[in-house]
Amino acid sequence: MTAMPRRPAETKLHRISDDPDAIYAYALKHGWTDGLPVIPPTPARVRRMLAAVDMKPETVVARVDPRGGAATVERIAINAVMAGCLPEYLPVLIAAVEAVCDPSFNLHGIQATTNPVSPLLIVNGPIRQAIGINSGRNALGPGARANATIGRALRLILLNIGGAIPGVVDKAILGMPGKYTFCVGENEEESPWEPLHLERGFRREESTVTAVGAQGTNNVLCLSGAAEATLLLAADALATMGHNNVLIGKGNPVVFFTPGHARIFREQGFSTKQSVKEFLFEHSQIPADRFPPQEVLPTHPMAERALRNGKVCVARRQEDILVVVAGGPEPYHTTLCPSFGETWAVTKRITGGSRPAPPRPDAAGTGPRSPARPPQRTR
Amino acid sequence: MKKRSVTILDPTARPEASLHRLPLPPRTLRGITVAVLTNRWQSMDLIAERFAQRLPVEYGVADVLIQPIPLAGPAPEALLDEVAARAQLAVVGLAN
């Protein structure tokens, strides 16, 4: 039998009615939730969550800005339970916390800004299939417990540990739905190209999570079956004067292509992701004289943008555009997410999951159950 | 019918202790240097300008040091050290 980890003495306990409505009201009253109901983080549930990783509950994974709260393994587990995660998701969530707390991600800015930005989590490697992360049809939509709850758990961590209280610290003017949950896998099996984590220096057999400071999804419809026509439409959508990455000249805009579009690209001469990025970069540049004469972002005047031969680029370098294969097989829809600009994508290896998940008498997931083998450890 | 209860764990974290370790403010503004850290949004630039105009005249401040900081991220440690060395009081402005 797996030994249950001890709970750190400092964690405060609350004794409340076990009525679901009362639990929901209590979480709302204390500002612990994104507005949706939560699973009560009972000591037993949290212990089961913690038993999925080989880490001490009191270990501090990171300090979460702007509050600087300590994201201990236990606090991450508590928020994971509340969001509806299964224990085997915890290693992904821990890596996600490490990623968003990396200084180059600029979580402080992302948490407090007026901009509609949220961490977008892109999961690569064998863990996607082991825990049921959807990278196929509706990958960015509802239906998969892993996608829904890992993204949501990160949001609760940003709220409860990082202090991003909407309207108080989180000053988003409109916000966007991805601030509830924003987690997807890359469809590596149906991609003709190397997956994102290989591009970023990891091995194919490793599992990783990449955090991107992303704005909401923007769809591009292209049914032509012609590679260049499809890429031109995607480049046109990228070339938006008001996107932060355009105005600031930094960040990683993300373009999701379906396996169908990726296959067409490959068949029609775009044999690598790099060739696609090169085309997008070249065809999304905006002539500087098209911008209004008034500086639309005075803090970043024209001279500070990513300029090239009198044109404004959507990224500093073509490599900074992230191309990810996801979604259903049809070569119809392409989706892109602009970047917050003052942020760089961060990829972390998923580790810590060396223990098999213990029995879950109260778990009722719709996704795959225990992983066939435990998630990988870091090298 | 008897009401049943459940024990749950608190999901929140306290703010990092160092965030609350602020030095006591000076007893007077007269004769000191005040730094105004601005993230360069238009409204903060205006506010910083007003500080620079009025603090010396109305409160006897010796000097107002206006220091730009990043638009949407934390200020570098080296910059904060420099400000701490040059000023006895700092106002951090993040006006939008």
GROMACS .gro file of C-alpha atoms in nm:
model
  475
    1MET     CA    1   0.000   0.000   0.000
    2THR     CA    2   0.125   0.349  -0.082
    3ALA     CA    3   0.209   0.557   0.224
    4MET     CA    4   0.002   0.874   0.249
    5PRO     CA    5   0.206   1.194   0.287
    6ARG     CA    6   0.168   1.406   0.598
    7ARG     CA    7  -0.003   1.742   0.580
    8PRO     CA    8   0.204   2.050   0.672
    9ALA     CA    9   0.087   2.184   1.008
   10GLU     CA   10   0.050   2.541   0.877
   11THR     CA   11  -0.239   2.465   0.641
   12LYS     CA   12  -0.560   2.611   0.778
   13LEU     CA   13  -0.862   2.387   0.806
   14HIS     CA   14  -1.226   2.492   0.764
   15ARG     CA   15  -1.519   2.292   0.897
   16ILE     CA   16  -1.830   2.359   0.692
   17SER     CA   17  -2.160   2.201   0.595
   18ASP     CA   18  -2.123   1.914   0.350
   19ASP     CA   19  -2.417   2.039   0.145
   20PRO     CA   20  -2.291   2.105  -0.211
   21ASP     CA   21  -2.470   2.439  -0.228
   22ALA     CA   22  -2.315   2.546   0.104
   23ILE     CA   23  -1.967   2.441  -0.010
   24TYR     CA   24  -2.010   2.639  -0.331
   25ALA     CA   25  -2.134   2.943  -0.139
   26TYR     CA   26  -1.845   2.916   0.108
   27ALA     CA   27  -1.588   2.906  -0.174
   28LEU     CA   28  -1.751   3.207  -0.340
   29LYS     CA   29  -1.765   3.399  -0.012
   30HIS     CA   30  -1.394   3.344   0.047
   31GLY     CA   31  -1.300   3.429  -0.312
   32TRP     CA   32  -1.150   3.084  -0.370
   33THR     CA   33  -1.320   3.006  -0.697
   34ASP     CA   34  -1.335   3.127  -1.056
   35GLY     CA   35  -1.712   3.152  -1.014
   36LEU     CA   36  -1.783   2.785  -1.080
   37PRO     CA   37  -1.855   2.517  -0.819
   38VAL     CA   38  -1.558   2.337  -0.666
   39ILE     CA   39  -1.487   1.989  -0.536
   40PRO     CA   40  -1.429   2.020  -0.158
   41PRO     CA   41  -1.058   1.969  -0.085
   42THR     CA   42  -1.098   1.729   0.204
   43PRO     CA   43  -0.786   1.593   0.372
   44ALA     CA   44  -0.854   1.251   0.218
   45ARG     CA   45  -0.886   1.388  -0.136
   46VAL     CA   46  -0.576   1.601  -0.099
   47ARG     CA   47  -0.379   1.304   0.038
   48ARG     CA   48  -0.480   1.096  -0.261
   49MET     CA   49  -0.376   1.376  -0.493
   50LEU     CA   50  -0.040   1.411  -0.319
   51ALA     CA   51   0.025   1.039  -0.335
   52ALA     CA   52   0.056   1.065  -0.713
   53VAL     CA   53   0.389   1.246  -0.688
   54ASP     CA   54   0.713   1.166  -0.515
   55MET     CA   55   0.750   1.507  -0.350
   56LYS     CA   56   0.710   1.635   0.004
   57PRO     CA   57   0.386   1.833   0.053
   58GLU     CA   58   0.572   2.127   0.204
   59THR     CA   59   0.816   2.159  -0.086
   60VAL     CA   60   0.787   2.506  -0.240
   61VAL     CA   61   0.763   2.468  -0.619
   62ALA     CA   62   0.764   2.844  -0.681
   63ARG     CA   63   0.652   3.181  -0.550
   64VAL     CA   64   0.347   3.298  -0.743
   65ASP     CA   65   0.335   3.667  -0.831
   66PRO     CA   66   0.217   3.923  -0.758
   67ARG     CA   67   0.132   3.805  -0.403
   68GLY     CA   68   0.450   3.601  -0.389
   69GLY     CA   69   0.256   3.320  -0.221
   70ALA     CA   70   0.436   2.992  -0.174
   71ALA     CA   71   0.309   2.729  -0.417
   72THR     CA   72   0.383   2.427  -0.205
   73VAL     CA   73   0.309   2.086  -0.351
   74GLU     CA   74   0.022   2.060  -0.104
   75ARG     CA   75  -0.135   2.393  -0.204
   76ILE     CA   76  -0.109   2.296  -0.570
   77ALA     CA   77  -0.280   1.968  -0.481
   78ILE     CA   78  -0.558   2.146  -0.288
   79ASN     CA   79  -0.636   2.367  -0.585
   80ALA     CA   80  -0.614   2.067  -0.818
   81VAL     CA   81  -0.877   1.887  -0.613
   82MET     CA   82  -1.101   2.194  -0.617
   83ALA     CA   83  -1.072   2.217  -0.996
   84GLY     CA   84  -1.165   1.851  -1.044
   85CYS     CA   85  -0.824   1.711  -1.137
   86LEU     CA   86  -0.738   1.343  -1.108
   87PRO     CA   87  -0.419   1.267  -0.912
   88GLU     CA   88  -0.228   1.170  -1.225
   89TYR     CA   89  -0.267   1.525  -1.355
   90LEU     CA   90  -0.066   1.669  -1.065
   91PRO     CA   91   0.280   1.632  -1.228
   92VAL     CA   92   0.157   1.836  -1.526
   93LEU     CA   93   0.021   2.103  -1.297
   94ILE     CA   94   0.344   2.124  -1.097
   95ALA     CA   95   0.543   2.170  -1.420
   96ALA     CA   96   0.291   2.433  -1.533
   97VAL     CA   97   0.343   2.627  -1.209
   98GLU     CA   98   0.720   2.611  -1.261
   99ALA     CA   99   0.674   2.738  -1.617
  100VAL     CA  100   0.452   3.035  -1.539
  101CYS     CA  101   0.674   3.137  -1.246
  102ASP     CA  102   0.987   3.146  -1.458
  103PRO     CA  103   1.095   3.514  -1.467
  104SER     CA  104   1.093   3.527  -1.847
  105PHE     CA  105   0.720   3.446  -1.847
  106ASN     CA  106   0.650   3.772  -1.659
  107LEU     CA  107   0.361   3.636  -1.454
  108HIS     CA  108   0.352   3.957  -1.249
  109GLY     CA  109   0.253   4.155  -1.557
  110ILE     CA  110   0.016   3.890  -1.688
  111GLN     CA  111  -0.168   3.865  -1.356
  112ALA     CA  112  -0.224   4.236  -1.308
  113THR     CA  113  -0.264   4.376  -1.659
  114THR     CA  114  -0.574   4.527  -1.818
  115ASN     CA  115  -0.503   4.298  -2.116
  116PRO     CA  116  -0.710   3.982  -2.182
  117VAL     CA  117  -0.419   3.740  -2.137
  118SER     CA  118  -0.387   3.405  -1.968
  119PRO     CA  119  -0.132   3.125  -1.958
  120LEU     CA  120  -0.201   2.883  -2.244
  121LEU     CA  121  -0.065   2.538  -2.159
  122ILE     CA  122   0.056   2.317  -2.444
  123VAL     CA  123   0.135   1.962  -2.336
  124ASN     CA  124   0.373   1.740  -2.532
  125GLY     CA  125   0.505   1.388  -2.496
  126PRO     CA  126   0.369   1.053  -2.381
  127ILE     CA  127   0.185   1.192  -2.079
  128ARG     CA  128  -0.084   1.334  -2.311
  129GLN     CA  129  -0.210   0.987  -2.393
  130ALA     CA  130  -0.140   0.849  -2.046
  131ILE     CA  131  -0.375   1.095  -1.878
  132GLY     CA  132  -0.614   1.168  -2.164
  133ILE     CA  133  -0.524   1.521  -2.272
  134ASN     CA  134  -0.722   1.595  -2.585
  135SER     CA  135  -0.516   1.707  -2.882
  136GLY     CA  136  -0.771   1.607  -3.147
  137ARG     CA  137  -1.120   1.728  -3.232
  138ASN     CA  138  -1.231   2.016  -3.008
  139ALA     CA  139  -0.888   2.022  -2.844
  140LEU     CA  140  -0.938   2.381  -2.734
  141GLY     CA  141  -1.303   2.322  -2.646
  142PRO     CA  142  -1.497   2.135  -2.381
  143GLY     CA  143  -1.523   1.763  -2.317
  144ALA     CA  144  -1.191   1.635  -2.187
  145ARG     CA  145  -1.149   1.628  -1.811
  146ALA     CA  146  -0.769   1.664  -1.826
  147ASN     CA  147  -0.772   1.974  -2.048
  148ALA     CA  148  -1.057   2.132  -1.855
  149THR     CA  149  -0.934   2.073  -1.505
  150ILE     CA  150  -0.558   2.122  -1.546
  151GLY     CA  151  -0.618   2.462  -1.702
  152ARG     CA  152  -0.874   2.547  -1.438
  153ALA     CA  153  -0.649   2.434  -1.154
  154LEU     CA  154  -0.377   2.667  -1.278
  155ARG     CA  155  -0.628   2.953  -1.278
  156LEU     CA  156  -0.726   2.872  -0.916
  157ILE     CA  157  -0.355   2.867  -0.822
  158LEU     CA  158  -0.306   3.207  -0.986
  159LEU     CA  159  -0.602   3.330  -0.782
  160ASN     CA  160  -0.550   3.162  -0.446
  161ILE     CA  161  -0.171   3.157  -0.428
  162GLY     CA  162  -0.081   3.439  -0.667
  163GLY     CA  163  -0.356   3.671  -0.549
  164ALA     CA  164  -0.502   3.757  -0.890
  165ILE     CA  165  -0.838   3.862  -0.750
  166PRO     CA  166  -1.056   3.975  -1.041
  167GLY     CA  167  -1.120   4.349  -1.031
  168VAL     CA  168  -0.878   4.403  -0.742
  169VAL     CA  169  -0.542   4.273  -0.864
  170ASP     CA  170  -0.646   4.120  -1.197
  171LYS     CA  171  -0.734   4.444  -1.378
  172ALA     CA  172  -0.843   4.284  -1.707
  173ILE     CA  173  -1.084   4.522  -1.876
  174LEU     CA  174  -1.279   4.253  -2.060
  175GLY     CA  175  -1.091   3.932  -1.982
  176MET     CA  176  -1.151   3.629  -2.201
  177PRO     CA  177  -1.286   3.274  -2.165
  178GLY     CA  178  -0.936   3.123  -2.167
  179LYS     CA  179  -0.892   3.267  -1.821
  180TYR     CA  180  -1.119   2.987  -1.694
  181THR     CA  181  -0.912   2.713  -1.855
  182PHE     CA  182  -0.663   2.704  -2.145
  183CYS     CA  183  -0.487   2.370  -2.187
  184VAL     CA  184  -0.430   2.161  -2.498
  185GLY     CA  185  -0.206   1.881  -2.621
  186GLU     CA  186  -0.016   1.884  -2.948
  187ASN     CA  187  -0.143   1.619  -3.189
  188GLU     CA  188   0.202   1.469  -3.237
  189GLU     CA  189   0.073   1.141  -3.379
  190GLU     CA  190  -0.093   1.312  -3.676
  191SER     CA  191   0.166   1.583  -3.729
  192PRO     CA  192   0.415   1.555  -4.015
  193TRP     CA  193   0.659   1.773  -3.825
  194GLU     CA  194   0.863   1.760  -3.508
  195PRO     CA  195   0.659   1.842  -3.199
  196LEU     CA  196   0.697   2.163  -3.003
  197HIS     CA  197   0.905   2.012  -2.723
  198LEU     CA  198   1.165   1.880  -2.968
  199GLU     CA  199   1.193   2.226  -3.118
  200ARG     CA  200   1.256   2.357  -2.768
  201GLY     CA  201   1.535   2.116  -2.685
  202PHE     CA  202   1.365   1.818  -2.525
  203ARG     CA  203   1.356   1.454  -2.634
  204ARG     CA  204   1.052   1.303  -2.801
  205GLU     CA  205   1.004   1.053  -2.518
  206GLU     CA  206   1.003   1.328  -2.257
  207SER     CA  207   0.681   1.497  -2.149
  208THR     CA  208   0.668   1.874  -2.120
  209VAL     CA  209   0.434   2.162  -2.068
  210THR     CA  210   0.485   2.493  -2.248
  211ALA     CA  211   0.325   2.803  -2.100
  212VAL     CA  212   0.247   3.088  -2.338
  213GLY     CA  213   0.114   3.430  -2.234
  214ALA     CA  214  -0.169   3.415  -2.485
  215GLN     CA  215  -0.476   3.613  -2.576
  216GLY     CA  216  -0.798   3.453  -2.696
  217THR     CA  217  -0.843   3.231  -2.997
  218ASN     CA  218  -0.901   3.382  -3.341
  219ASN     CA  219  -1.029   3.154  -3.614
  220VAL     CA  220  -0.933   3.155  -3.982
  221LEU     CA  221  -1.139   2.951  -4.228
  222CYS     CA  222  -0.960   2.817  -4.534
  223LEU     CA  223  -1.106   2.532  -4.737
  224SER     CA  224  -0.900   2.576  -5.052
  225GLY     CA  225  -0.670   2.281  -5.009
  226ALA     CA  226  -0.386   2.503  -5.127
  227ALA     CA  227  -0.098   2.541  -4.885
  228GLU     CA  228   0.002   2.896  -4.977
  229ALA     CA  229  -0.356   3.022  -4.976
  230THR     CA  230  -0.409   2.879  -4.629
  231LEU     CA  231  -0.087   3.024  -4.498
  232LEU     CA  232  -0.166   3.362  -4.651
  233LEU     CA  233  -0.495   3.377  -4.461
  234ALA     CA  234  -0.322   3.279  -4.138
  235ALA     CA  235  -0.052   3.541  -4.198
  236ASP     CA  236  -0.321   3.800  -4.269
  237ALA     CA  237  -0.488   3.725  -3.936
  238LEU     CA  238  -0.153   3.752  -3.759
  239ALA     CA  239  -0.093   4.091  -3.920
  240THR     CA  240  -0.315   4.290  -3.684
  241MET     CA  241  -0.188   4.633  -3.590
  242GLY     CA  242  -0.338   4.626  -3.241
  243HIS     CA  243  -0.196   4.292  -3.128
  244ASN     CA  244   0.047   4.333  -2.838
  245ASN     CA  245   0.320   4.129  -3.004
  246VAL     CA  246   0.300   4.366  -3.303
  247LEU     CA  247   0.299   4.683  -3.093
  248ILE     CA  248   0.570   4.567  -2.855
  249GLY     CA  249   0.775   4.361  -3.097
  250LYS     CA  250   0.814   4.065  -2.863
  251GLY     CA  251   0.640   3.750  -2.749
  252ASN     CA  252   0.533   3.423  -2.907
  253PRO     CA  253   0.215   3.429  -3.114
  254VAL     CA  254   0.076   3.075  -3.150
  255VAL     CA  255  -0.076   2.929  -3.465
  256PHE     CA  256  -0.267   2.602  -3.442
  257PHE     CA  257  -0.294   2.405  -3.765
  258THR     CA  258  -0.505   2.091  -3.792
  259PRO     CA  259  -0.345   1.762  -3.900
  260GLY     CA  260  -0.530   1.806  -4.232
  261HIS     CA  261  -0.376   2.143  -4.303
  262ALA     CA  262  -0.034   2.023  -4.184
  263ARG     CA  263  -0.052   1.729  -4.423
  264ILE     CA  264  -0.135   1.963  -4.712
  265PHE     CA  265   0.154   2.189  -4.622
  266ARG     CA  266   0.390   1.894  -4.614
  267GLU     CA  267   0.264   1.762  -4.948
  268GLN     CA  268   0.299   2.105  -5.109
  269GLY     CA  269   0.655   2.178  -5.011
  270PHE     CA  270   0.642   2.300  -4.652
  271SER     CA  271   0.836   2.005  -4.520
  272THR     CA  272   0.927   2.159  -4.185
  273LYS     CA  273   0.764   2.379  -3.925
  274GLN     CA  274   1.047   2.621  -3.986
  275SER     CA  275   0.941   2.666  -4.349
  276VAL     CA  276   0.587   2.745  -4.233
  277LYS     CA  277   0.717   2.995  -3.978
  278GLU     CA  278   0.930   3.160  -4.243
  279PHE     CA  279   0.628   3.204  -4.471
  280LEU     CA  280   0.409   3.336  -4.190
  281PHE     CA  281   0.680   3.576  -4.074
  282GLU     CA  282   0.741   3.714  -4.422
  283HIS     CA  283   0.375   3.753  -4.515
  284SER     CA  284   0.249   3.901  -4.188
  285GLN     CA  285   0.467   4.210  -4.189
  286ILE     CA  286   0.275   4.538  -4.181
  287PRO     CA  287   0.407   4.849  -4.360
  288ALA     CA  288   0.497   5.098  -4.089
  289ASP     CA  289   0.317   5.380  -4.272
  290ARG     CA  290  -0.015   5.195  -4.236
  291PHE     CA  291  -0.015   5.262  -3.863
  292PRO     CA  292  -0.201   5.573  -3.745
  293PRO     CA  293   0.028   5.875  -3.708
  294GLN     CA  294  -0.057   5.902  -3.336
  295GLU     CA  295   0.146   5.654  -3.134
  296VAL     CA  296  -0.111   5.392  -3.033
  297LEU     CA  297   0.120   5.266  -2.758
  298PRO     CA  298   0.341   5.560  -2.660
  299THR     CA  299   0.548   5.345  -2.427
  300HIS     CA  300   0.660   5.144  -2.730
  301PRO     CA  301   0.700   5.388  -3.020
  302MET     CA  302   0.748   5.269  -3.374
  303ALA     CA  303   1.126   5.266  -3.344
  304GLU     CA  304   1.108   5.003  -3.068
  305ARG     CA  305   0.897   4.755  -3.265
  306ALA     CA  306   1.031   4.456  -3.457
  307LEU     CA  307   1.110   4.656  -3.769
  308ARG     CA  308   1.242   4.514  -4.094
  309ASN     CA  309   1.280   4.720  -4.411
  310GLY     CA  310   1.010   4.965  -4.311
  311LYS     CA  311   0.770   4.693  -4.201
  312VAL     CA  312   0.655   4.586  -3.857
  313CYS     CA  313   0.694   4.215  -3.784
  314VAL     CA  314   0.462   4.010  -3.563
  315ALA     CA  315   0.757   3.864  -3.373
  316ARG     CA  316   1.119   3.950  -3.315
  317ARG     CA  317   1.232   3.643  -3.513
  318GLN     CA  318   1.045   3.391  -3.724
  319GLU     CA  319   1.141   3.122  -3.471
  320ASP     CA  320   0.937   3.306  -3.209
  321ILE     CA  321   0.612   3.214  -3.387
  322LEU     CA  322   0.493   2.888  -3.230
  323VAL     CA  323   0.335   2.645  -3.477
  324VAL     CA  324   0.137   2.367  -3.310
  325VAL     CA  325  -0.062   2.085  -3.471
  326ALA     CA  326  -0.392   2.017  -3.295
  327GLY     CA  327  -0.756   1.954  -3.366
  328GLY     CA  328  -0.964   1.728  -3.587
  329PRO     CA  329  -0.844   1.598  -3.921
  330GLU     CA  330  -1.025   1.834  -4.158
  331PRO     CA  331  -0.818   2.101  -4.337
  332TYR     CA  332  -1.077   2.369  -4.260
  333HIS     CA  333  -1.007   2.584  -3.956
  334THR     CA  334  -0.687   2.741  -3.828
  335THR     CA  335  -0.669   2.914  -3.493
  336LEU     CA  336  -0.421   3.168  -3.370
  337CYS     CA  337  -0.355   3.326  -3.033
  338PRO     CA  338  -0.173   3.661  -3.021
  339SER     CA  339   0.083   3.711  -2.747
  340PHE     CA  340   0.072   3.951  -2.452
  341GLY     CA  341   0.406   4.071  -2.588
  342GLU     CA  342   0.589   4.132  -2.261
  343THR     CA  343   0.635   3.759  -2.210
  344TRP     CA  344   0.827   3.463  -2.349
  345ALA     CA  345   0.703   3.106  -2.372
  346VAL     CA  346   0.857   2.872  -2.114
  347THR     CA  347   0.877   2.493  -2.144
  348LYS     CA  348   0.929   2.269  -1.842
  349ARG     CA  349   0.981   1.895  -1.824
  350ILE     CA  350   0.704   1.707  -1.642
  351THR     CA  351   0.843   1.521  -1.347
  352GLY     CA  352   0.759   1.410  -0.996
  353GLY     CA  353   0.505   1.150  -1.091
  354SER     CA  354   0.683   0.834  -0.991
  355ARG     CA  355   0.405   0.685  -0.784
  356PRO     CA  356   0.098   0.507  -0.918
  357ALA     CA  357  -0.222   0.683  -0.822
  358PRO     CA  358  -0.397   0.529  -0.518
  359PRO     CA  359  -0.760   0.415  -0.537
  360ARG     CA  360  -1.016   0.694  -0.577
  361PRO     CA  361  -1.346   0.594  -0.424
  362ASP     CA  362  -1.499   0.934  -0.496
  363ALA     CA  363  -1.350   1.001  -0.839
  364ALA     CA  364  -1.586   0.992  -1.134
  365GLY     CA  365  -1.378   1.103  -1.429
  366THR     CA  366  -1.485   1.067  -1.786
  367GLY     CA  367  -1.131   1.064  -1.921
  368PRO     CA  368  -0.882   0.779  -1.917
  369ARG     CA  369  -0.803   0.638  -1.576
  370SER     CA  370  -0.467   0.562  -1.425
  371PRO     CA  371  -0.175   0.596  -1.661
  372ALA     CA  372  -0.048   0.276  -1.813
  373ARG     CA  373   0.289   0.376  -1.676
  374PRO     CA  374   0.383   0.661  -1.447
  375PRO     CA  375   0.475   0.996  -1.593
  376GLN     CA  376   0.841   1.046  -1.659
  377ARG     CA  377   1.094   1.192  -1.427
  378THR     CA  378   1.344   1.450  -1.527
  379ARG     CA  379   1.690   1.358  -1.627
  380MET     CA  380  -3.245   1.591   1.045
  381LYS     CA  381  -2.892   1.629   1.176
  382LYS     CA  382  -2.665   1.856   0.971
  383ARG     CA  383  -2.344   1.695   0.850
  384SER     CA  384  -2.016   1.875   0.809
  385VAL     CA  385  -1.694   1.832   0.619
  386THR     CA  386  -1.339   1.953   0.683
  387ILE     CA  387  -1.160   2.120   0.393
  388LEU     CA  388  -0.811   2.259   0.346
  389ASP     CA  389  -0.755   2.627   0.281
  390PRO     CA  390  -0.628   2.678  -0.078
  391THR     CA  391  -0.473   3.020  -0.028
  392ALA     CA  392  -0.121   3.139   0.048
  393ARG     CA  393  -0.016   3.439   0.251
  394PRO     CA  394   0.174   3.717   0.076
  395GLU     CA  395   0.550   3.678   0.072
  396ALA     CA  396   0.680   3.820   0.401
  397SER     CA  397   0.938   4.046   0.236
  398LEU     CA  398   0.659   4.238   0.063
  399HIS     CA  399   0.557   4.372   0.404
  400ARG     CA  400   0.902   4.460   0.532
  401LEU     CA  401   0.885   4.826   0.433
  402PRO     CA  402   1.109   5.078   0.606
  403LEU     CA  403   0.946   5.355   0.804
  404PRO     CA  404   0.880   5.663   0.590
  405PRO     CA  405   1.088   5.974   0.662
  406ARG     CA  406   0.941   6.214   0.919
  407THR     CA  407   0.955   6.505   0.678
  408LEU     CA  408   0.983   6.559   0.307
  409ARG     CA  409   1.193   6.871   0.355
  410GLY     CA  410   1.539   6.840   0.206
  411ILE     CA  411   1.509   6.480   0.085
  412THR     CA  412   1.514   6.324  -0.262
  413VAL     CA  413   1.192   6.160  -0.374
  414ALA     CA  414   1.196   5.904  -0.656
  415VAL     CA  415   0.892   5.859  -0.875
  416LEU     CA  416   0.893   5.526  -1.056
  417THR     CA  417   0.668   5.542  -1.359
  418ASN     CA  418   0.568   5.265  -1.596
  419ARG     CA  419   0.528   5.535  -1.862
  420TRP     CA  420   0.157   5.516  -1.920
  421GLN     CA  421   0.033   5.858  -2.018
  422SER     CA  422  -0.155   5.927  -1.694
  423MET     CA  423   0.142   5.826  -1.480
  424ASP     CA  424   0.370   6.050  -1.679
  425LEU     CA  425   0.137   6.340  -1.599
  426ILE     CA  426   0.127   6.250  -1.232
  427ALA     CA  427   0.507   6.221  -1.219
  428GLU     CA  428   0.535   6.562  -1.384
  429ARG     CA  429   0.307   6.715  -1.118
  430PHE     CA  430   0.512   6.557  -0.840
  431ALA     CA  431   0.827   6.706  -0.988
  432GLN     CA  432   0.664   7.052  -1.003
  433ARG     CA  433   0.485   7.063  -0.669
  434LEU     CA  434   0.686   6.861  -0.417
  435PRO     CA  435   0.980   7.106  -0.408
  436VAL     CA  436   0.753   7.412  -0.397
  437GLU     CA  437   0.494   7.292  -0.150
  438TYR     CA  438   0.690   7.049   0.068
  439GLY     CA  439   1.052   7.158   0.040
  440VAL     CA  440   1.167   6.839  -0.134
  441ALA     CA  441   1.526   6.885  -0.249
  442ASP     CA  442   1.501   6.681  -0.564
  443VAL     CA  443   1.252   6.463  -0.753
  444LEU     CA  444   1.402   6.175  -0.945
  445ILE     CA  445   1.174   6.040  -1.219
  446GLN     CA  446   1.273   5.685  -1.304
  447PRO     CA  447   1.103   5.485  -1.582
  448ILE     CA  448   1.024   5.121  -1.502
  449PRO     CA  449   0.897   4.844  -1.733
  450LEU     CA  450   0.547   4.884  -1.870
  451ALA     CA  451   0.410   4.547  -1.763
  452GLY     CA  452   0.659   4.373  -1.541
  453PRO     CA  453   0.870   4.405  -1.229
  454ALA     CA  454   1.152   4.659  -1.215
  455PRO     CA  455   1.504   4.512  -1.229
  456GLU     CA  456   1.677   4.469  -0.892
  457ALA     CA  457   1.972   4.684  -1.002
  458LEU     CA  458   1.741   4.972  -1.082
  459LEU     CA  459   1.572   4.944  -0.742
  460ASP     CA  460   1.912   4.938  -0.571
  461GLU     CA  461   2.011   5.253  -0.756
  462VAL     CA  462   1.689   5.427  -0.656
  463ALA     CA  463   1.738   5.319  -0.294
  464ALA     CA  464   2.087   5.465  -0.299
  465ARG     CA  465   1.980   5.799  -0.442
  466ALA     CA  466   1.641   5.864  -0.284
  467GLN     CA  467   1.497   5.852   0.067
  468LEU     CA  468   1.140   5.795  -0.049
  469ALA     CA  469   0.992   5.634  -0.360
  470VAL     CA  470   0.648   5.651  -0.516
  471VAL     CA  471   0.565   5.363  -0.750
  472GLY     CA  472   0.317   5.458  -1.018
  473LEU     CA  473   0.133   5.211  -1.235
  474ALA     CA  474  -0.134   5.438  -1.370
  475ASN     CA  475  -0.319   5.332  -1.680
   0.00000   0.00000   0.00000
